mmCIF file of C-alpha atoms in Angstrom:
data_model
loop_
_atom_site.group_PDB
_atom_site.id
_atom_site.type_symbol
_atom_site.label_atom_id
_atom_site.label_comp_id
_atom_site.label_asym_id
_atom_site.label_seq_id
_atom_site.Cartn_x
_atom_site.Cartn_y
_atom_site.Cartn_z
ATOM 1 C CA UNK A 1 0.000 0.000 0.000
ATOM 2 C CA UNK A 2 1.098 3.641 -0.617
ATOM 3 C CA UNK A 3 -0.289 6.484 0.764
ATOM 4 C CA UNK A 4 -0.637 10.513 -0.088
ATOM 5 C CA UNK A 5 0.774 12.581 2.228
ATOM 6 C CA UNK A 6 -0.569 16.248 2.575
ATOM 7 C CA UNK A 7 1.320 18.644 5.021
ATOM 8 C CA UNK A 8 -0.675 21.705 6.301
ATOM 9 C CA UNK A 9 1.327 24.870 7.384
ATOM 10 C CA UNK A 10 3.629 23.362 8.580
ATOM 11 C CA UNK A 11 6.141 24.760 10.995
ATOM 12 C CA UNK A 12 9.226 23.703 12.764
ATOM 13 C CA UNK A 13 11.413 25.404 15.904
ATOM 14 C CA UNK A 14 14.355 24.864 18.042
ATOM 15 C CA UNK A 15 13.727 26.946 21.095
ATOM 16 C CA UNK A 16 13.448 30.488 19.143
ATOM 17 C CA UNK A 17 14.727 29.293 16.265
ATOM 18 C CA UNK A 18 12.683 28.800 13.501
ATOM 19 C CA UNK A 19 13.776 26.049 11.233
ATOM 20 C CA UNK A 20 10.769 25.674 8.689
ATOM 21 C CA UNK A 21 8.228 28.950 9.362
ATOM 22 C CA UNK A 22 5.241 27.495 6.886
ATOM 23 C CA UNK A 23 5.740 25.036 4.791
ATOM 24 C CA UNK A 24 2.423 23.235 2.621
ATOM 25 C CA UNK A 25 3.208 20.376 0.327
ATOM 26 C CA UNK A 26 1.497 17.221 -1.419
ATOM 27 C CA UNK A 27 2.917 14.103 -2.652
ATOM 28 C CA UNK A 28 0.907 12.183 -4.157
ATOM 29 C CA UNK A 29 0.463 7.939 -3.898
ATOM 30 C CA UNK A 30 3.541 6.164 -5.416
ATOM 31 C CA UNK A 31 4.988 9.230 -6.098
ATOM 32 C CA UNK A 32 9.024 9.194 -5.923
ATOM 33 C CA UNK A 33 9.635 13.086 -4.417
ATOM 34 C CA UNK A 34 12.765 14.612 -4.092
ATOM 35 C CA UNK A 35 13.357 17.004 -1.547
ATOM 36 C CA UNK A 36 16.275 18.978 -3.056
ATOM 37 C CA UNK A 37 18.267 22.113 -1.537
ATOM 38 C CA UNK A 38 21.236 23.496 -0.224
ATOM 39 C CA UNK A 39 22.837 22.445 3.562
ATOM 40 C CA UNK A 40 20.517 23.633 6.387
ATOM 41 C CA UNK A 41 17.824 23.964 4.220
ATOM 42 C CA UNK A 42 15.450 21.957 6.576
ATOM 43 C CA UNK A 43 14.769 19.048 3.564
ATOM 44 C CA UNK A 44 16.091 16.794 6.342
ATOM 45 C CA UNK A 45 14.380 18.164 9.530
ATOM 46 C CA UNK A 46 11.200 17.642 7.261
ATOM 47 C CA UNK A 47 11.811 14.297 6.228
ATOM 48 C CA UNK A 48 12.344 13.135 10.334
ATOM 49 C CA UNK A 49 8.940 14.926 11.204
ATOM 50 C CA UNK A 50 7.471 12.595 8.788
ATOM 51 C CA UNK A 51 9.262 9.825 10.393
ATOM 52 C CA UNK A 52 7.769 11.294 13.998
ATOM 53 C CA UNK A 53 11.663 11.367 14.647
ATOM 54 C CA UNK A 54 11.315 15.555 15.261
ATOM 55 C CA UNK A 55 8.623 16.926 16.872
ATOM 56 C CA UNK A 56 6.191 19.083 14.924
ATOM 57 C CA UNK A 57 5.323 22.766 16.347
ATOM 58 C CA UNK A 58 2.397 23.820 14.174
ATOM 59 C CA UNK A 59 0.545 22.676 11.254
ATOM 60 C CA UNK A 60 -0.547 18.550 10.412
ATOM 61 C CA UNK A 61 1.202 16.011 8.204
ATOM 62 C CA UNK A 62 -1.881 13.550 7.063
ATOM 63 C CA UNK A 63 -1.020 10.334 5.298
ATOM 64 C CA UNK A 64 -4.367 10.031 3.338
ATOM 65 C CA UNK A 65 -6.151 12.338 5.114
ATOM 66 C CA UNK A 66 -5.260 10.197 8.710
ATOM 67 C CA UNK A 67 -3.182 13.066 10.715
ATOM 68 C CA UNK A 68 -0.043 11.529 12.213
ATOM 69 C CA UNK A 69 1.181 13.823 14.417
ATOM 70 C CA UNK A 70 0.974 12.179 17.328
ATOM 71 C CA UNK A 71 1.221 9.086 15.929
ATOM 72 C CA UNK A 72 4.460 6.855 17.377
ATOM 73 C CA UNK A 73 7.364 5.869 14.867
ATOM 74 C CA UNK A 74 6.602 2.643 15.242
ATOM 75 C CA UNK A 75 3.036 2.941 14.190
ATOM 76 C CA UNK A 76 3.634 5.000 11.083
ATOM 77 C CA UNK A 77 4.550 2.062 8.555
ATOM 78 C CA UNK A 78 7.339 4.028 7.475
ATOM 79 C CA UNK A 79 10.540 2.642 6.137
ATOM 80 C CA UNK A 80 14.201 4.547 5.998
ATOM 81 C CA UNK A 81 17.030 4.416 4.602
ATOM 82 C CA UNK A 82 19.873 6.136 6.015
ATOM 83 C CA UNK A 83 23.166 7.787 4.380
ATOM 84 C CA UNK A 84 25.004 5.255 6.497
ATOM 85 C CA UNK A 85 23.344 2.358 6.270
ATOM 86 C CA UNK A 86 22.362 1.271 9.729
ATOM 87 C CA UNK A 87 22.868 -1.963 9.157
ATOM 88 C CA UNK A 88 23.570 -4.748 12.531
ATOM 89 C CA UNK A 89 27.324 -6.025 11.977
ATOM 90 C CA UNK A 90 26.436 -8.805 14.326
ATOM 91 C CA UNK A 91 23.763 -9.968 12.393
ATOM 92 C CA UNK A 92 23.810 -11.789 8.704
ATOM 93 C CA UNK A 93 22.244 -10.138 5.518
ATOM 94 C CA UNK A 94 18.674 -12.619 5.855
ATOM 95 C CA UNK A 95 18.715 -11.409 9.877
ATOM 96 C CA UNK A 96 18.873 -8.080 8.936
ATOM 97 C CA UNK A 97 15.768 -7.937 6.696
ATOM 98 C CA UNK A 98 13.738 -10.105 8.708
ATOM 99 C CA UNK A 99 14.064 -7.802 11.461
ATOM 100 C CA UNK A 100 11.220 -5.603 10.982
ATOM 101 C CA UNK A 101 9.007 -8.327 10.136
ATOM 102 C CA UNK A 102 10.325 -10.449 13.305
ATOM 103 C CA UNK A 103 9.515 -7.243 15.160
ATOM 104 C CA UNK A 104 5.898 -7.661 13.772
ATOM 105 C CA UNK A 105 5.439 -11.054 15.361
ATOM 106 C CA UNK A 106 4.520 -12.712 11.617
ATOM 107 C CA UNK A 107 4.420 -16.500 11.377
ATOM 108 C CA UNK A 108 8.282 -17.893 10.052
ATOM 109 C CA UNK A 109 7.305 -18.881 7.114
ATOM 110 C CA UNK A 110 5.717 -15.724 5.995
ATOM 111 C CA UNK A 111 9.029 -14.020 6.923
ATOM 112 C CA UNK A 112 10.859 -16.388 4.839
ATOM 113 C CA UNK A 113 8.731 -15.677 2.063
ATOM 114 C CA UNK A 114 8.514 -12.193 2.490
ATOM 115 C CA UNK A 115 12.770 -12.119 2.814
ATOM 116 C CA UNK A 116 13.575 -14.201 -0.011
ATOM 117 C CA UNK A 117 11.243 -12.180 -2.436
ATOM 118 C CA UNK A 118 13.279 -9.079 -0.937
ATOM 119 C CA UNK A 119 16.756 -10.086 -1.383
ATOM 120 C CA UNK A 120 15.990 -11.382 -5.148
ATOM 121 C CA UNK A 121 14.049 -7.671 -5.753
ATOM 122 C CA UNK A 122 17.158 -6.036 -4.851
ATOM 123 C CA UNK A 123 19.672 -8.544 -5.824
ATOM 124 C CA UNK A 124 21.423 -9.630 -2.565
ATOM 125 C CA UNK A 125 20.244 -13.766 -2.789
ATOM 126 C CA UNK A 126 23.708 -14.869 -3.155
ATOM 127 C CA UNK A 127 24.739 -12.809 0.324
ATOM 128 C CA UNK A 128 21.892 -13.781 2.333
ATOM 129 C CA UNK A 129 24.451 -15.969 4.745
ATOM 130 C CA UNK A 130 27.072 -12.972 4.863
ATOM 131 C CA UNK A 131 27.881 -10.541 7.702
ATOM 132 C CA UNK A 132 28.073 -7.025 6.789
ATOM 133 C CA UNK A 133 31.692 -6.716 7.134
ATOM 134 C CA UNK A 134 32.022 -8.977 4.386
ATOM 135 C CA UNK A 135 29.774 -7.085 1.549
ATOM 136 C CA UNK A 136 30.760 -3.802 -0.334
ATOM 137 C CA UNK A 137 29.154 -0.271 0.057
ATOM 138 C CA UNK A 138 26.480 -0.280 -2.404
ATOM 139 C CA UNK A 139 25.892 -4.108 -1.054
ATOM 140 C CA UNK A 140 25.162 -2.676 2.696
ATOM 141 C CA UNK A 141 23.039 -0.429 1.051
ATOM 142 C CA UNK A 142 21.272 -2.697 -0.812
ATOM 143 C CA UNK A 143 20.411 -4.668 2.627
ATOM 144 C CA UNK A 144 19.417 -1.351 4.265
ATOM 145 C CA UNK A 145 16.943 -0.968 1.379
ATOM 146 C CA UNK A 146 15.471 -4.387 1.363
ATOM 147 C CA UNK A 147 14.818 -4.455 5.711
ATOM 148 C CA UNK A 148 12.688 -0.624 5.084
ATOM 149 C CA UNK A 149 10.937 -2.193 2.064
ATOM 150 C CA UNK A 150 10.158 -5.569 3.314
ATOM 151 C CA UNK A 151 7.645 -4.109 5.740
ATOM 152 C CA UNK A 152 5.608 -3.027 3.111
ATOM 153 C CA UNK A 153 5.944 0.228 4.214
ATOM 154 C CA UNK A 154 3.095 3.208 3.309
ATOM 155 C CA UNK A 155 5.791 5.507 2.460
ATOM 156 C CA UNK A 156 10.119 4.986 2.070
ATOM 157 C CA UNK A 157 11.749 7.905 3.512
ATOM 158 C CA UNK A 158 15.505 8.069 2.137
ATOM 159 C CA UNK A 159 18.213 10.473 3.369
ATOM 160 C CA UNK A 160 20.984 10.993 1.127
ATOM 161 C CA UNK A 161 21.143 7.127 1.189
ATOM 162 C CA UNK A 162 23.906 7.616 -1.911
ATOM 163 C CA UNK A 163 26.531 9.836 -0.921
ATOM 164 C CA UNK A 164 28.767 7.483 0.351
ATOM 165 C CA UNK A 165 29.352 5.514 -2.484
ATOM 166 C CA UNK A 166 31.616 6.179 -5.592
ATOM 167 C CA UNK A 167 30.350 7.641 -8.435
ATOM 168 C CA UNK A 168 29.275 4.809 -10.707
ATOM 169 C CA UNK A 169 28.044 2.491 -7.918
ATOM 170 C CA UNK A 170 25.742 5.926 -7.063
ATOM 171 C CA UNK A 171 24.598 5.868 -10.953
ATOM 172 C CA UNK A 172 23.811 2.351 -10.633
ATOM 173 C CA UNK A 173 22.282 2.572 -7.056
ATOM 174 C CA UNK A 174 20.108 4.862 -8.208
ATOM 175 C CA UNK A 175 18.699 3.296 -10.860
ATOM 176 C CA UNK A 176 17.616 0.371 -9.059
ATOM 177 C CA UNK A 177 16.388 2.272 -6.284
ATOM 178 C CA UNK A 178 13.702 4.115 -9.153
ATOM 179 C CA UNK A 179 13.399 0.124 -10.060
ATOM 180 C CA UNK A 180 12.106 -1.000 -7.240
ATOM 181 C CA UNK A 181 10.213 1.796 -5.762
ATOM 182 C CA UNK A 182 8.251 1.652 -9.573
ATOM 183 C CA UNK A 183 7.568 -2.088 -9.344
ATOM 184 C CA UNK A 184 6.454 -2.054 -5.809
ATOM 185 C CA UNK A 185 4.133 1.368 -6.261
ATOM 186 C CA UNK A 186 5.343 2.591 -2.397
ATOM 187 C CA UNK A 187 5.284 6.620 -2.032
ATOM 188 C CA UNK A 188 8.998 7.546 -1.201
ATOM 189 C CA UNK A 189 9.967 11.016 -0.217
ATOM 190 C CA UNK A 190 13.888 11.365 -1.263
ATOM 191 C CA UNK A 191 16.539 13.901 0.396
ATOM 192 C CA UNK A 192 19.719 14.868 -1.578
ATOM 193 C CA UNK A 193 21.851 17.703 -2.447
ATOM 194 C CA UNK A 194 23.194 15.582 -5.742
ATOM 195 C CA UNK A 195 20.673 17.671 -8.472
ATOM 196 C CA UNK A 196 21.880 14.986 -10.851
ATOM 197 C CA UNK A 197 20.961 12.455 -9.113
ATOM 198 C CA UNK A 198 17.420 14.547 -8.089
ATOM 199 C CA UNK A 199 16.691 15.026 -11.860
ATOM 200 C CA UNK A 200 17.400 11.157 -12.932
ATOM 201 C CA UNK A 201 14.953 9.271 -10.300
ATOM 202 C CA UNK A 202 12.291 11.934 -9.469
ATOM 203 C CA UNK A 203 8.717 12.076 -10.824
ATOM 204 C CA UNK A 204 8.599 16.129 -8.679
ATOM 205 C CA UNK A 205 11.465 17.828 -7.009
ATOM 206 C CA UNK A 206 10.743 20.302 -4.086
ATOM 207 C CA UNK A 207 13.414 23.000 -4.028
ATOM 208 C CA UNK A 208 13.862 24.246 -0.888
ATOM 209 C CA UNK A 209 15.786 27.389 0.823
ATOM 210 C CA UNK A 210 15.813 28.099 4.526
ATOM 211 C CA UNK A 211 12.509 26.090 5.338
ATOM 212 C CA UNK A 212 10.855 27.745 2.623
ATOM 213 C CA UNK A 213 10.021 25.569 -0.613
ATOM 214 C CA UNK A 214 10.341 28.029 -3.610
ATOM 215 C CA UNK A 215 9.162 25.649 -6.500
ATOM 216 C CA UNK A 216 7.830 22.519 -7.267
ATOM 217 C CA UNK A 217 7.630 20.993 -10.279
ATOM 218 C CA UNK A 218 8.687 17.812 -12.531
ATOM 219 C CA UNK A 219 12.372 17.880 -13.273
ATOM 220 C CA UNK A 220 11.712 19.510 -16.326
ATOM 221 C CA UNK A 221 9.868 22.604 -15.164
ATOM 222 C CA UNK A 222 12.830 22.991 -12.482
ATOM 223 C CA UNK A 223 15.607 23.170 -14.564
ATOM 224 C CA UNK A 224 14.216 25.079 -17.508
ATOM 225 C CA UNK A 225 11.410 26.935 -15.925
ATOM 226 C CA UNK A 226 12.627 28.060 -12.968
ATOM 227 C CA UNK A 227 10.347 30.017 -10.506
ATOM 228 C CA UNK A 228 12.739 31.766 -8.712
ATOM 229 C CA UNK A 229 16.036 33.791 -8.953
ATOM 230 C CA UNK A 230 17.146 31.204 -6.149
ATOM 231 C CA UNK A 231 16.084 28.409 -8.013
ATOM 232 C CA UNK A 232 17.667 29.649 -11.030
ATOM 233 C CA UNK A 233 21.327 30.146 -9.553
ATOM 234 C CA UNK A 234 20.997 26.931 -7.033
ATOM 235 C CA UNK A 235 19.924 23.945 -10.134
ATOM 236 C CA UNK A 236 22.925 23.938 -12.554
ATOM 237 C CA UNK A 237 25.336 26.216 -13.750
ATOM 238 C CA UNK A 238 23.890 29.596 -15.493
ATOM 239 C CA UNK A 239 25.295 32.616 -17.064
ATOM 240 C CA UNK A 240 23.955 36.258 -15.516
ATOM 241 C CA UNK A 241 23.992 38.856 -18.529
ATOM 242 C CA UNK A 242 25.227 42.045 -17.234
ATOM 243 C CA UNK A 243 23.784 45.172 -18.255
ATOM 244 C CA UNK A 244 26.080 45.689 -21.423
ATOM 245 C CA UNK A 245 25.575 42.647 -22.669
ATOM 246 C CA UNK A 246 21.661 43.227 -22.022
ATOM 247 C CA UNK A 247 22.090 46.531 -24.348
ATOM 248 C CA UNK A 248 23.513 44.884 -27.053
ATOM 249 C CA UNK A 249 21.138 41.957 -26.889
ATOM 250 C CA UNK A 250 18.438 44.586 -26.995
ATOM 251 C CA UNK A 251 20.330 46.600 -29.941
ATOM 252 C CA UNK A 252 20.669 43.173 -31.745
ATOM 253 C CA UNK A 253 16.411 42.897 -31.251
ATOM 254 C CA UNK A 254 15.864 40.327 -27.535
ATOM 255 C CA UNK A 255 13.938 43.258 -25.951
ATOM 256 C CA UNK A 256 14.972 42.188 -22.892
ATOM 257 C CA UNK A 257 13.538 44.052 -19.524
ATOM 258 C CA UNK A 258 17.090 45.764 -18.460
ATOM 259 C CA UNK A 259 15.911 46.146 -15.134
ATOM 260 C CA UNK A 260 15.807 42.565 -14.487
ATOM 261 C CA UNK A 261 18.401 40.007 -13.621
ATOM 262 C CA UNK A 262 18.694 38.223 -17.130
ATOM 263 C CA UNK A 263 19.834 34.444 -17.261
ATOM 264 C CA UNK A 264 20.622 32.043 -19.887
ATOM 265 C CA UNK A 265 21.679 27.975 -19.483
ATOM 266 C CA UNK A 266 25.165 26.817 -21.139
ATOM 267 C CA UNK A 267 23.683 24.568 -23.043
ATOM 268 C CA UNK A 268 21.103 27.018 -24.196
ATOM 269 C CA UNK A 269 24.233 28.628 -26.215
ATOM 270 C CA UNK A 270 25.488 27.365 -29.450
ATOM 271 C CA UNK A 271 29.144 28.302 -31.023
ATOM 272 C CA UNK A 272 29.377 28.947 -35.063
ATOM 273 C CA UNK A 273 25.785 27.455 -35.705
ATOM 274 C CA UNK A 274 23.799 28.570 -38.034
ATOM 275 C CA UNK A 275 20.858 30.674 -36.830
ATOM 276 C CA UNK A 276 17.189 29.741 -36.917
ATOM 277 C CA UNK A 277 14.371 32.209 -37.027
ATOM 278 C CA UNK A 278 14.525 34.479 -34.101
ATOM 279 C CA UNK A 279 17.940 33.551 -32.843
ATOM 280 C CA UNK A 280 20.556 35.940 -32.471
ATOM 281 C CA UNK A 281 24.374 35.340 -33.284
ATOM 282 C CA UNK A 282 27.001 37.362 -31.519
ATOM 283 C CA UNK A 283 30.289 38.314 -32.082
ATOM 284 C CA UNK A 284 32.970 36.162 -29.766
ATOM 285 C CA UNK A 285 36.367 35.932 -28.713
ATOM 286 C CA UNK A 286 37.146 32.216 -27.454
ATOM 287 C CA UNK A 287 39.498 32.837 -23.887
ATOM 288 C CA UNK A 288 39.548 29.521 -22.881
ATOM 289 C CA UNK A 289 38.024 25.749 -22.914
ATOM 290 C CA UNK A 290 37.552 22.970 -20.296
ATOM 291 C CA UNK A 291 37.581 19.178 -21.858
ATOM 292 C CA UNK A 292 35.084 17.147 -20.414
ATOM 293 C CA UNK A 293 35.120 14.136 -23.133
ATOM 294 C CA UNK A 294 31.609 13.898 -23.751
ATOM 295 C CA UNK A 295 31.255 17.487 -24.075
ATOM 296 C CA UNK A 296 33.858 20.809 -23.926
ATOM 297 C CA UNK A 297 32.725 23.654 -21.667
ATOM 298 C CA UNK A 298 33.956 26.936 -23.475
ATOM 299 C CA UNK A 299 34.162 30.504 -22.261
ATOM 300 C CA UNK A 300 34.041 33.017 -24.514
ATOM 301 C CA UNK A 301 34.108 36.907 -24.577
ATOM 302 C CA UNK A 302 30.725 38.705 -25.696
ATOM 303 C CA UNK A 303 30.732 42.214 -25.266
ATOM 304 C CA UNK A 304 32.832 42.460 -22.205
ATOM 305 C CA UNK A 305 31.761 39.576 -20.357
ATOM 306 C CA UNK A 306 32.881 36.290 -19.800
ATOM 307 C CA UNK A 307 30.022 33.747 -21.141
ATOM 308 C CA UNK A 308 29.921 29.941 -20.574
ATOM 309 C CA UNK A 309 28.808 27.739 -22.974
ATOM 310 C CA UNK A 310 28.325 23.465 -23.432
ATOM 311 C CA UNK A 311 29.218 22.048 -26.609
ATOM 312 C CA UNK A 312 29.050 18.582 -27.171
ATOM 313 C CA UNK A 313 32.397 16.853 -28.524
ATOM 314 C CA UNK A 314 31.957 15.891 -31.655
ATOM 315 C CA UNK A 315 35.650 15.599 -31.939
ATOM 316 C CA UNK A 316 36.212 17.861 -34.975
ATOM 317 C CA UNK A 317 34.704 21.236 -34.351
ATOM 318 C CA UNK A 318 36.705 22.113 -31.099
ATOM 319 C CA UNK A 319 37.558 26.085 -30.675
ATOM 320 C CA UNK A 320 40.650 27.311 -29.460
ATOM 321 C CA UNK A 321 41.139 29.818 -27.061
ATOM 322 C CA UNK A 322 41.969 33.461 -28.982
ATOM 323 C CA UNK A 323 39.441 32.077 -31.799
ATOM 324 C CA UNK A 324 36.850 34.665 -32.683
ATOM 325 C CA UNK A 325 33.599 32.800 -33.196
ATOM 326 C CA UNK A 326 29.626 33.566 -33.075
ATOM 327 C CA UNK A 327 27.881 32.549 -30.148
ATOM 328 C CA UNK A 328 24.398 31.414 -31.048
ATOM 329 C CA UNK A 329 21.098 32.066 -28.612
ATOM 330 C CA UNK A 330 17.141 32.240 -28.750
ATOM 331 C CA UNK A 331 15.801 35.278 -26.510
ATOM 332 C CA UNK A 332 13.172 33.357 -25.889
ATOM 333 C CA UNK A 333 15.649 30.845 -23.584
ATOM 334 C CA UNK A 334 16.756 33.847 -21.085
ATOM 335 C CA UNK A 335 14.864 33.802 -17.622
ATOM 336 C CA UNK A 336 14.466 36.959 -16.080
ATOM 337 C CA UNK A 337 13.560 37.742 -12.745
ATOM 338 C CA UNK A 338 12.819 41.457 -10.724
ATOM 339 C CA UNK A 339 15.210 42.654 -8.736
ATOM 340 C CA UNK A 340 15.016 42.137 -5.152
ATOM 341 C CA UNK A 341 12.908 45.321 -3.621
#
């Protein structure tokens, strides 16, 4: 069973501190949402109220309309998965994920059952017999994910349960953490700071900034339609067009509001292309590149200022720094956003 989880002004303190002042959300059944922002955000102080870990000091957090405020842990049928693992070192990979369901007093052969579907879901069978000491990283993590799934929980709650791995065993975790959480249909509520890894497994990202979330939306909208100056900056890398540069786009035709902060993606930039209706091309002095293999990160001179741009590598058109060049770009692909008052 999943569940829907609606949380109602929601607010969160530490003596006179005030951690989240206000916060309403939704996630909806079997929804995999990713609570994304910078350190001290609160995306993890609002994950452990759902867990009943922190207390809550205003507002309700419902799972299908059932408030659970003062609902125990232990009564939420809630499973998480930690950044380190949590898993017993005296006990063997099988002991470990029958745990919860030994806590639940089910007949032995129902745990058995329930254990062995488990490990073959997340592909531990062959360690069931093994202590922890003897598996891997992403294999303790893989037995921390099958004991908060083999509950059957209403909703997974994960916290940064990746960033101690490498980076290819977090590429592949990842992917067979969106696996399972799709076959099974549970609700999971995600925290990371990885955007890369937000973007890849999320069906809606919450961005959030000091206890306040400024936009949600589906990866998509994030990235390329973001709400906020904040969100903006904090998801990717971005160019800000100065003021000159915002003349001569305007002299070349953009009309662009000069009394807003203009911004324009890397990848929304294009170097000697040839331009399509309504695109602009500007002259463009190369002053250096960055090679990235799949892809060449450039920066080039427009107008005074120092733009980036993303190119992929197509291993024959690569532009070296002193080059003059046009750099290609669609108005239409700048987000601007007032000034703060």
């Amino acid at each position: 069973m999943s569940v829907g989880i609606h949380f109602e002004h929601i607010v969160k303190k530490y003596g006179e501190n005030v951690i989240i002042p206000d916060l309403n959300l939704d996630v909806r059944e079997g929804e995999f949402f990713t609570l994304l922002g910078p350190s001290g955000c609160g995306k993890t102080t609002l994950l452990r109220m759902v867990a009943g870990f922190n207390s809550i000091e205003g507002g309700t957090i419902a799972f299908n309309g059932r408030v659970i405020n003062d609902i125990a842990p232990n009564k939420r049928n809630i499973g998480m998965v930690f950044q380190n693992y949590a898993v017993f070192p005296h006990m063997t990979v099988r002991e470990n994920v029958a745990f919860g369901l030994e806590n639940r007093h089910l007949p032995k052969n129902e745990i058995k059952r329930r254990v062995d579907e488990i490990l073959e879901t997340v592909k531990i069978t062959q360690y069931a017999d093994r202590l922890p000491e003897r598996l891997s990283g992403g294999q303790q993590q893989r037995v921390a994910l099958a004991r908060a799934i083999v509950i059957k929980p209403d909703v997974l709650l994960m916290d940064e349960p990746l960033s101690n791995l490498d980076a290819k065993l977090r590429v592949k975790m990842r992917v067979e953490i969106r696996r399972i959480q799709q076959e099974l249909g549970f609700t999971a509520i995600y925290v990371t700071h990885d955007q890369e890894e937000c973007f890849a497994i999320s069906d809606k990202v919450a961005i959030m900034n000091k206890g306040v979330i400024e936009q949600i939306g589906t990866p998509n909208e994030v990235y390329n339609h973001s709400a906020t100056e904040f969100v903006c900056n904090f998801i990717g890398d971005i160019n800000r067009l100065e003021t000159p540069l915002v003349q001569y786009l305007n002299d070349c035709g953009a009309a662009l509001d000069s009394a807003k902060h203009n911004y324009i993606r890397l990848e929304r930039l294009h170097v000697n292309v040839q331009p399509r209706d309504g695109e602009l091309a500007l002259d463009g002095v190369v002053e250096s590149r960055e090679y990235y293999g799949l892809y060449i990160k450039y920066y080039i001179n427009v107008e005074g200022q120092t733009l980036k741009v993303i190119e992929k590598n197509d291993g024959v058109n690569i532009y070296e720094p002193g080059q003059q060049v046009k750099v290609v770009l669609n108005p239409g692909d700048i987000m601007a956003y007032n000034a703060p008052a």
